[in-house]
CSV table of C-alpha atoms and ligand atoms in Angstrom, one decimal:
chain,number,residue,atom,x,y,z
A,1,MET,CA,173.1,71.1,98.5
A,2,HIS,CA,175.9,69.8,100.8
A,3,LEU,CA,177.4,68.2,97.2
A,4,LEU,CA,177.5,71.5,95.4
A,5,PHE,CA,178.9,73.3,98.9
A,6,PHE,CA,181.5,70.7,99.0
A,7,ALA,CA,181.9,69.5,94.9
A,8,ILE,CA,185.4,70.2,93.6
A,9,ASN,CA,184.5,73.7,92.0
A,10,ALA,CA,182.6,75.3,94.6
A,11,PHE,CA,184.4,78.1,94.5
A,12,ASN,CA,184.9,80.5,91.9
A,13,PRO,CA,188.9,82.1,91.6
A,14,ASP,CA,187.6,84.4,89.7
A,15,ALA,CA,185.6,86.1,92.4
A,16,PHE,CA,188.8,86.8,94.1
A,17,THR,CA,190.6,88.8,91.2
A,18,PRO,CA,191.2,92.4,90.7
A,19,GLY,CA,189.7,92.4,87.4
A,20,LYS,CA,188.1,90.8,84.5
A,21,GLU,CA,191.4,90.8,82.4
A,22,TYR,CA,193.1,88.9,85.1
A,23,ALA,CA,190.7,86.2,84.9
A,24,TYR,CA,192.3,82.5,85.6
A,25,SER,CA,193.2,80.0,83.0
A,26,GLU,CA,195.1,77.1,82.7
A,27,GLU,CA,197.4,78.9,80.2
A,28,LYS,CA,198.2,81.5,82.2
A,29,ALA,CA,198.8,79.0,85.9
A,30,ALA,CA,201.0,77.0,83.6
A,31,LEU,CA,203.4,79.6,82.6
A,32,GLY,CA,203.0,81.0,86.2
A,33,LYS,CA,204.3,77.7,87.7
A,34,LYS,CA,207.7,77.4,85.6
A,35,LEU,CA,208.3,81.4,86.8
A,36,PHE,CA,207.4,80.5,90.1
A,37,ASN,CA,210.5,77.8,89.7
A,38,ASP,CA,212.5,79.6,88.2
A,39,LYS,CA,215.4,81.9,89.8
A,40,ILE,CA,214.9,84.8,87.0
A,41,LEU,CA,212.5,86.4,89.5
A,42,SER,CA,215.7,87.3,91.9
A,43,ASN,CA,218.5,89.7,92.0
A,44,ASN,CA,221.4,87.7,91.2
A,45,ASN,CA,219.4,84.5,89.8
A,46,THR,CA,219.5,83.2,93.2
A,47,ARG,CA,216.4,81.9,94.5
A,48,SER,CA,212.9,81.6,93.5
A,49,CYS,CA,209.7,81.3,95.0
A,50,ALA,CA,210.0,78.1,95.5
A,51,THR,CA,213.2,78.2,97.8
A,52,CYS,CA,210.4,79.1,100.6
A,53,HIS,CA,207.0,77.7,99.6
A,54,ILE,CA,208.3,74.0,98.7
A,55,PRO,CA,205.4,72.0,97.3
A,56,GLU,CA,206.1,68.9,98.8
A,57,LYS,CA,205.7,71.0,102.4
A,58,ALA,CA,202.4,72.6,100.7
A,59,PHE,CA,204.4,75.7,100.0
A,60,THR,CA,205.6,76.3,103.0
A,61,ASP,CA,209.6,76.1,103.9
A,62,GLY,CA,209.7,73.7,107.1
A,63,LEU,CA,211.3,76.8,108.7
A,64,PRO,CA,210.1,78.5,111.7
A,65,LYS,CA,210.9,82.2,110.2
A,66,SER,CA,212.2,82.0,106.7
A,67,MET,CA,215.8,83.0,105.8
A,68,SER,CA,216.8,86.3,104.1
A,69,LEU,CA,219.3,86.8,101.4
A,70,GLU,CA,221.8,87.5,104.3
A,71,ASN,CA,220.5,84.3,106.2
A,72,SER,CA,219.3,85.8,109.0
A,73,GLU,CA,215.7,85.4,110.0
A,74,LEU,CA,212.9,87.2,108.5
A,75,SER,CA,209.7,87.8,110.9
A,76,ARG,CA,207.4,85.8,110.4
A,77,ASN,CA,206.8,81.8,108.9
A,78,ALA,CA,205.8,81.2,105.3
A,79,PRO,CA,202.8,80.4,105.0
A,80,SER,CA,201.0,77.7,102.7
A,81,LEU,CA,200.1,78.9,99.4
A,82,ASN,CA,197.2,76.6,98.9
A,83,TYR,CA,193.9,77.8,98.8
A,84,ALA,CA,195.7,81.3,99.4
A,85,GLY,CA,193.4,82.2,96.0
A,86,PHE,CA,190.5,81.9,97.9
A,87,GLN,CA,190.9,85.0,100.9
A,88,HIS,CA,190.3,88.3,100.5
A,89,GLY,CA,193.8,89.6,102.3
A,90,GLN,CA,197.2,88.4,101.8
A,91,PHE,CA,200.2,87.8,104.4
A,92,TRP,CA,199.6,87.1,108.4
A,93,ASP,CA,198.7,90.7,108.3
A,94,MET,CA,196.7,91.3,105.3
A,95,ARG,CA,198.3,93.7,103.7
A,96,LYS,CA,197.4,93.0,100.2
A,97,ASP,CA,194.0,92.6,98.9
A,98,ASP,CA,195.1,90.1,96.3
A,99,LEU,CA,197.4,87.8,94.7
A,100,GLU,CA,198.7,90.4,92.0
A,101,GLY,CA,199.5,92.9,95.0
A,102,GLN,CA,201.2,90.5,96.9
A,103,SER,CA,203.8,89.2,94.3
A,104,SER,CA,205.3,92.4,93.7
A,105,ASP,CA,205.8,93.3,97.3
A,106,VAL,CA,207.8,89.9,97.8
A,107,ILE,CA,209.9,90.3,94.5
A,108,SER,CA,211.1,93.4,94.9
A,109,ASN,CA,211.5,93.1,98.8
A,110,LYS,CA,215.4,93.1,99.6
A,111,GLU,CA,215.4,90.8,101.8
A,112,GLU,CA,213.2,88.3,100.4
A,113,MET,CA,214.7,87.9,96.4
A,114,HIS,CA,215.6,91.4,96.2
A,115,GLY,CA,214.2,91.5,92.5
A,116,ASP,CA,213.5,94.9,90.6
A,117,LEU,CA,210.2,94.4,88.3
A,118,ASN,CA,211.6,96.6,85.5
A,119,LEU,CA,215.0,94.7,85.3
A,120,ILE,CA,213.3,91.1,85.4
A,121,LEU,CA,210.6,92.7,82.8
A,122,VAL,CA,213.6,92.9,80.2
A,123,LYS,CA,215.2,89.7,81.2
A,124,ILE,CA,211.7,88.4,80.1
A,125,ASN,CA,211.6,90.3,77.1
A,126,GLN,CA,214.6,88.9,76.4
A,127,HIS,CA,213.9,85.0,77.0
A,128,LYS,CA,212.3,83.8,74.0
A,129,GLU,CA,210.3,80.9,75.3
A,130,TYR,CA,208.7,83.0,77.9
A,131,GLN,CA,208.2,86.1,75.8
A,132,SER,CA,206.1,84.2,73.2
A,133,ALA,CA,204.0,82.3,76.1
A,134,PHE,CA,203.0,85.6,77.5
A,135,GLU,CA,202.4,86.9,74.0
A,136,LYS,CA,200.1,84.5,73.4
A,137,ILE,CA,197.9,84.8,76.5
A,138,TYR,CA,197.8,88.6,76.6
A,139,HIS,CA,198.7,89.6,72.7
A,140,SER,CA,201.0,92.8,73.7
A,141,PRO,CA,204.4,92.5,72.4
A,142,LYS,CA,206.2,93.3,75.4
A,143,THR,CA,205.5,91.5,79.0
A,144,GLU,CA,204.1,94.3,81.5
A,145,VAL,CA,204.3,93.9,85.2
A,146,TRP,CA,200.5,93.2,85.8
A,147,GLN,CA,201.1,90.3,83.4
A,148,LEU,CA,203.7,89.0,85.4
A,149,GLN,CA,201.8,89.2,88.6
A,150,ASN,CA,198.9,87.6,86.9
A,151,VAL,CA,200.3,84.5,86.0
A,152,LEU,CA,201.9,84.1,89.3
A,153,ALA,CA,198.9,84.8,91.0
A,154,SER,CA,196.9,82.1,88.4
A,155,TYR,CA,199.7,79.9,89.5
A,156,ILE,CA,198.7,80.0,92.8
A,157,ARG,CA,194.8,79.9,92.3
A,158,SER,CA,195.5,76.8,91.0
A,159,LEU,CA,197.0,75.0,93.8
A,160,ALA,CA,193.4,74.4,95.2
A,161,GLY,CA,192.8,70.8,94.7
A,162,PHE,CA,189.8,69.8,97.1
A,163,ASN,CA,190.7,66.5,97.2
A,164,SER,CA,191.6,65.5,100.5
A,165,ASP,CA,189.8,63.0,102.2
A,166,PHE,CA,187.5,65.2,104.5
A,167,ASP,CA,186.1,66.1,100.7
A,168,HIS,CA,185.8,62.7,99.7
A,169,TYR,CA,183.9,62.3,102.9
A,170,MET,CA,181.7,64.8,102.6
A,171,ARG,CA,180.9,63.9,98.9
A,172,GLY,CA,179.7,60.6,99.9
A,173,ASN,CA,182.7,58.0,100.4
A,174,LYS,CA,181.9,57.2,104.3
A,175,SER,CA,184.8,55.3,104.7
A,176,ALA,CA,186.9,58.1,103.6
A,177,MET,CA,187.3,59.4,107.2
A,178,ASN,CA,188.5,57.0,110.4
A,179,GLU,CA,186.7,57.1,113.4
A,180,SER,CA,188.4,59.8,115.2
A,181,GLN,CA,188.8,61.5,112.7
A,182,LYS,CA,184.9,61.9,112.3
A,183,ARG,CA,184.8,62.5,116.4
A,184,GLY,CA,187.7,65.3,115.2
A,185,PHE,CA,185.4,66.9,113.3
A,186,ASN,CA,182.5,66.7,115.5
A,187,LEU,CA,184.6,68.7,118.4
A,188,PHE,CA,186.0,71.0,115.5
A,189,VAL,CA,182.6,72.2,115.1
A,190,GLY,CA,181.4,71.8,118.6
A,191,LYS,CA,183.1,71.6,121.9
A,192,ALA,CA,186.3,73.0,120.5
A,193,GLN,CA,184.9,75.8,119.1
A,194,CYS,CA,187.4,76.1,115.9
A,195,ALA,CA,184.8,76.2,113.3
A,196,ILE,CA,184.1,80.0,114.9
A,197,CYS,CA,187.4,81.3,113.0
A,198,HIS,CA,188.2,78.3,110.8
A,199,PHE,CA,184.9,78.0,108.5
A,200,VAL,CA,184.1,75.3,106.9
A,201,PRO,CA,184.7,74.4,103.9
A,202,LEU,CA,188.0,76.1,103.4
A,203,PHE,CA,188.6,75.9,107.2
A,204,ASN,CA,190.2,80.0,107.1
A,205,GLY,CA,188.6,82.7,108.5
A,206,THR,CA,185.8,85.3,107.0
A,207,VAL,CA,183.2,87.6,107.6
A,208,PRO,CA,179.2,86.2,107.1
A,209,PRO,CA,176.8,86.9,105.9
A,210,VAL,CA,178.2,88.1,102.2
A,211,PHE,CA,181.8,86.3,102.7
A,212,LYS,CA,184.0,89.1,101.0
A,213,LYS,CA,186.2,90.1,103.6
A,214,THR,CA,188.6,87.7,105.0
A,215,GLU,CA,188.8,87.8,109.0
A,216,GLN,CA,191.9,88.7,111.5
A,217,GLU,CA,191.6,87.7,114.9
A,218,VAL,CA,193.5,88.1,118.0
A,219,LEU,CA,194.8,85.0,119.8
A,220,GLY,CA,197.5,86.1,122.2
A,221,VAL,CA,200.3,83.8,121.1
A,222,ALA,CA,203.5,83.4,122.9
A,223,VAL,CA,207.1,83.4,121.4
A,224,ASN,CA,207.0,79.5,121.4
A,225,GLY,CA,205.0,76.6,122.8
A,226,GLU,CA,206.1,77.3,125.9
A,227,ASN,CA,203.9,79.9,126.0
A,228,LYS,CA,205.9,82.0,128.8
A,229,THR,CA,206.3,85.0,126.3
A,230,PHE,CA,203.9,86.8,124.7
A,231,ASP,CA,204.9,87.7,121.0
A,232,GLU,CA,204.6,91.4,120.6
A,233,ASP,CA,204.0,91.3,116.6
A,234,PRO,CA,200.9,94.2,116.2
A,235,GLY,CA,199.9,92.1,113.1
A,236,ARG,CA,197.8,94.3,111.3
A,237,GLY,CA,197.7,97.1,113.9
A,238,LYS,CA,201.0,97.9,112.2
A,239,PHE,CA,198.4,99.1,109.7
A,240,HIS,CA,196.1,100.8,112.2
A,241,GLU,CA,197.8,102.3,115.0
A,242,THR,CA,195.0,104.0,116.3
A,243,VAL,CA,192.7,100.9,116.3
A,244,ALA,CA,193.2,99.1,119.7
A,245,SER,CA,191.0,96.2,118.4
A,246,LEU,CA,193.3,95.3,115.8
A,247,GLN,CA,196.9,94.9,117.7
A,248,HIS,CA,198.2,91.8,117.8
A,249,SER,CA,195.6,90.7,115.4
A,250,PHE,CA,196.3,87.8,112.2
A,251,LYS,CA,194.6,86.7,109.4
A,252,THR,CA,192.6,83.3,110.4
A,253,PRO,CA,194.8,81.2,107.9
A,254,THR,CA,193.0,77.8,106.7
A,255,LEU,CA,194.0,74.4,108.3
A,256,ARG,CA,193.9,72.6,104.7
A,257,ASN,CA,197.4,70.8,104.5
A,258,ILE,CA,198.2,71.8,108.1
A,259,ASN,CA,199.7,68.5,108.9
A,260,LYS,CA,202.5,69.1,106.2
A,261,THR,CA,203.2,72.9,107.6
A,262,ALA,CA,204.8,72.7,111.0
A,263,PRO,CA,205.7,74.5,112.4
A,264,TYR,CA,202.8,77.0,113.4
A,265,MET,CA,201.6,80.7,113.5
A,266,HIS,CA,202.8,83.3,112.4
A,267,ASN,CA,205.8,83.4,114.0
A,268,GLY,CA,206.4,79.9,113.3
A,269,GLY,CA,207.1,79.2,117.2
A,270,TYR,CA,204.2,76.2,117.7
A,271,LYS,CA,206.5,72.6,116.7
A,272,THR,CA,203.4,70.4,116.4
A,273,LEU,CA,199.9,70.9,116.3
A,274,ARG,CA,199.7,69.6,119.7
A,275,GLU,CA,201.7,72.6,120.8
A,276,VAL,CA,198.7,74.4,118.9
A,277,MET,CA,196.0,72.4,121.0
A,278,ASP,CA,197.6,73.0,124.1
A,279,PHE,CA,197.6,76.8,123.7
A,280,TYR,CA,194.0,76.8,122.4
A,281,ASN,CA,192.9,74.3,125.2
A,282,LYS,CA,194.3,76.7,127.9
A,283,GLY,CA,192.0,79.7,126.4
A,284,GLY,CA,194.9,81.1,124.1
A,285,GLY,CA,197.0,84.0,125.7
A,286,LYS,CA,194.6,85.5,128.1
A,287,GLY,CA,193.9,81.8,129.3
A,288,ILE,CA,197.8,81.5,129.7
A,289,GLY,CA,198.3,84.9,132.2
A,290,PHE,CA,199.2,87.3,129.4
A,291,THR,CA,197.4,90.6,129.8
A,292,ILE,CA,195.7,91.4,126.1
A,293,GLU,CA,192.5,93.4,126.1
A,294,ASN,CA,191.3,92.6,122.8
A,295,GLN,CA,191.9,89.0,122.7
A,296,THR,CA,189.1,87.7,120.2
A,297,LEU,CA,189.3,84.0,121.0
A,298,SER,CA,187.5,83.1,124.1
A,299,ASP,CA,189.8,82.6,127.3
A,300,THR,CA,187.8,80.2,129.1
A,301,PRO,CA,189.8,76.6,128.8
A,302,LEU,CA,188.1,74.4,126.8
A,303,GLN,CA,188.9,71.5,128.9
A,304,LEU,CA,189.5,68.7,125.9
A,305,THR,CA,190.6,65.8,126.7
A,306,ASN,CA,193.9,63.8,125.8
A,307,GLN,CA,191.7,61.5,123.7
A,308,GLU,CA,189.6,65.0,122.2
A,309,ILE,CA,193.2,66.0,121.6
A,310,ASP,CA,193.9,63.3,119.7
A,311,ASP,CA,190.5,63.3,117.7
A,312,ILE,CA,190.9,66.9,116.3
A,313,ILE,CA,194.2,66.2,115.4
A,314,GLU,CA,193.3,63.2,113.3
A,315,PHE,CA,190.5,65.2,111.6
A,316,MET,CA,193.0,67.8,110.9
A,317,LYS,CA,195.1,65.0,108.9
A,318,ALA,CA,191.9,64.5,106.9
A,319,LEU,CA,192.5,67.7,105.8
A,320,ASP,CA,195.5,66.8,103.6
A,321,ASP,CA,195.4,66.9,100.0
A,322,ARG,CA,195.8,63.8,98.3
B,1,HEC,C1,212.3,84.4,101.4
B,1,HEC,C2,211.6,83.5,101.4
B,1,HEC,C3,210.3,84.0,100.5
B,1,HEC,C4,210.5,83.8,99.0
B,1,HEC,C5,211.8,83.3,98.1
B,1,HEC,C6,209.4,83.6,98.9
B,1,HEC,N1,208.3,84.1,99.7
B,1,HEC,FE1,206.4,84.6,99.8
B,1,HEC,N2,206.3,84.6,101.9
B,1,HEC,C7,207.1,84.2,102.7
B,1,HEC,C8,206.7,84.6,104.0
B,1,HEC,C9,208.1,84.7,105.5
B,1,HEC,C10,205.6,85.2,103.9
B,1,HEC,C11,204.7,85.7,105.2
B,1,HEC,C12,204.7,87.0,105.3
B,1,HEC,C13,204.1,87.7,106.2
B,1,HEC,O1,203.0,87.4,106.3
B,1,HEC,O2,204.6,89.3,106.6
B,1,HEC,C14,205.2,84.8,102.6
B,1,HEC,C15,203.6,85.3,102.0
B,1,HEC,C16,203.2,84.6,100.9
B,1,HEC,C17,202.2,84.9,100.5
B,1,HEC,C18,201.0,85.2,101.1
B,1,HEC,C19,200.0,83.7,101.5
B,1,HEC,C20,199.0,84.1,102.4
B,1,HEC,O3,198.2,83.3,102.9
B,1,HEC,O4,199.0,85.2,103.1
B,1,HEC,C21,202.1,84.6,99.0
B,1,HEC,C22,200.8,84.6,98.1
B,1,HEC,C23,203.5,84.3,98.7
B,1,HEC,N3,204.1,84.4,99.6
B,1,HEC,C24,204.0,84.1,97.6
B,1,HEC,C25,205.2,84.2,97.0
B,1,HEC,C26,205.6,84.2,95.5
B,1,HEC,C27,204.6,84.5,94.3
B,1,HEC,C28,206.8,84.1,95.4
B,1,HEC,C29,207.7,84.4,94.3
B,1,HEC,C30,207.8,85.7,93.6
B,1,HEC,C31,207.2,84.2,97.0
B,1,HEC,N4,206.4,84.1,98.0
B,1,HEC,C32,208.8,84.2,97.4
B,1,HEC,C33,208.6,83.8,102.1
B,1,HEC,C34,209.0,83.7,100.8
B,2,HEC,C1,189.3,83.3,117.8
B,2,HEC,C2,189.4,82.6,116.4
B,2,HEC,C3,190.3,81.4,116.4
B,2,HEC,C4,189.7,80.0,117.0
B,2,HEC,C5,188.4,79.8,117.7
B,2,HEC,C6,190.2,79.5,116.5
B,2,HEC,N1,191.5,79.6,115.5
B,2,HEC,FE1,193.0,78.8,114.7
B,2,HEC,N2,193.7,80.3,114.2
B,2,HEC,C7,193.2,81.6,114.3
B,2,HEC,C8,194.1,82.7,113.6
B,2,HEC,C9,194.1,83.9,114.0
B,2,HEC,C10,195.4,82.0,113.8
B,2,HEC,C11,196.4,83.0,112.9
B,2,HEC,C12,197.3,82.7,114.7
B,2,HEC,C13,198.7,83.8,114.7
B,2,HEC,O1,199.5,83.0,113.7
B,2,HEC,O2,199.0,84.5,115.2
B,2,HEC,C14,195.1,80.8,113.6
B,2,HEC,C15,196.4,79.7,113.6
B,2,HEC,C16,196.3,78.5,113.5
B,2,HEC,C17,196.9,77.1,113.5
B,2,HEC,C18,197.8,77.8,113.0
B,2,HEC,C19,198.1,78.0,111.3
B,2,HEC,C20,199.3,77.7,110.6
B,2,HEC,O3,199.7,78.0,109.6
B,2,HEC,O4,200.3,77.7,111.4
B,2,HEC,C21,196.2,76.0,113.6
B,2,HEC,C22,196.4,74.5,113.3
B,2,HEC,C23,194.9,76.3,114.3
B,2,HEC,N3,194.9,77.3,114.3
B,2,HEC,C24,194.0,75.1,115.0
B,2,HEC,C25,192.9,75.5,115.5
B,2,HEC,C26,192.0,74.9,115.9
B,2,HEC,C27,192.4,73.5,116.1
B,2,HEC,C28,190.7,75.3,116.7
B,2,HEC,C29,190.0,75.2,117.5
B,2,HEC,C30,190.4,74.3,118.9
B,2,HEC,C31,191.5,76.5,116.3
B,2,HEC,N4,192.4,76.9,115.3
B,2,HEC,C32,190.7,77.9,116.9
B,2,HEC,C33,192.0,81.8,114.8
B,2,HEC,C34,191.0,80.8,115.8
């Protein structure tokens, strides 16, 4: 049983697509990869998706908050795209259900790429190589918006290697993780209570018993690791103004490849995993002293020792894809 659960193909990407015409294929992913790296998707051919989602940084940009086209800060940190295909809500506030919906949001966003999907389609339909690649996949004479969205989404669905040291360990290679990482895993699922929200094996948040939803939580995150000022971003609450429990709630993201994606949290305010651990160890926002009626994270300090914190951080490094 454990072998199946930790197998490289344990998760079916098509369980997360909006319909059967969106089914995953390697051909779609390969075309999506080209477009992901092509500035053709932005208004003045100035940026591509990879401008803010850099492969070496697990598809983040290393900045606290991404920069807009006018070089001012956007409101949030660029999340990793690895394993983003296996969640039922996209963006920190889950404002889109699936990856297809997500890409049109970003392309047309004035600050991010300021692209016009219809103009982009004209460019693509005039581009011999792209046009014939789309035709081969979808068998239609002209590329349509949903097809562009679908190939980009397919590429992102392919970014799930399941080949970290943790995966190798769970598949039976007992030397793939060191002693500190093993202790860290036991703390992660035990004393530190991380796995209450970051579910093994994707290490993201989901809702049992059917796991068909992605979970949001309220941690009471501060504007930065000094933990002095509460971050007022309403998160999901922006779309549910009358629901008190959703104010300042954010998606529980995957922790896979987390070692490559500093800085952390929706606001990129926490520079290191140690700062993140310090926040959790104090009981989150409430534990620090912020007034947050609806915090879902326990505010009881975890009382982790320095050694225990080191072990948990070491364990998180075992989640890097090789
Ligand atoms: C200007 C930088 C920038 C560019 C360019 C950009 N993104 Fe993003 N991306 C972001 C930021 C910032 C977020 C988080 C926004 C939020 O949650 O409110 C994000 C979120 C996402 C997410 C959601 C992931 C998750 O786990 O919630 C996906 C998927 C994504 N981007 C894919 C793309 C694709 C595909 C492109 C190209 C069409 C692209 N991005 C271009 C900055 C950028
Ligand atoms: C109550 C649910 C909950 C618990 C318990 C929890 N987390 Fe989280 N975690 C979240 C949510 C939600 C976020 C995103 C919060 C935000 O950005 O405002 C997050 C973010 C993170 C991040 C930053 C992710 C990124 O991409 O920037 C790390 C690292 C992390 N958690 C590690 C841990 C560890 C280690 C533990 C145990 C000590 C833990 N979490 C316990 C829900 C939880």
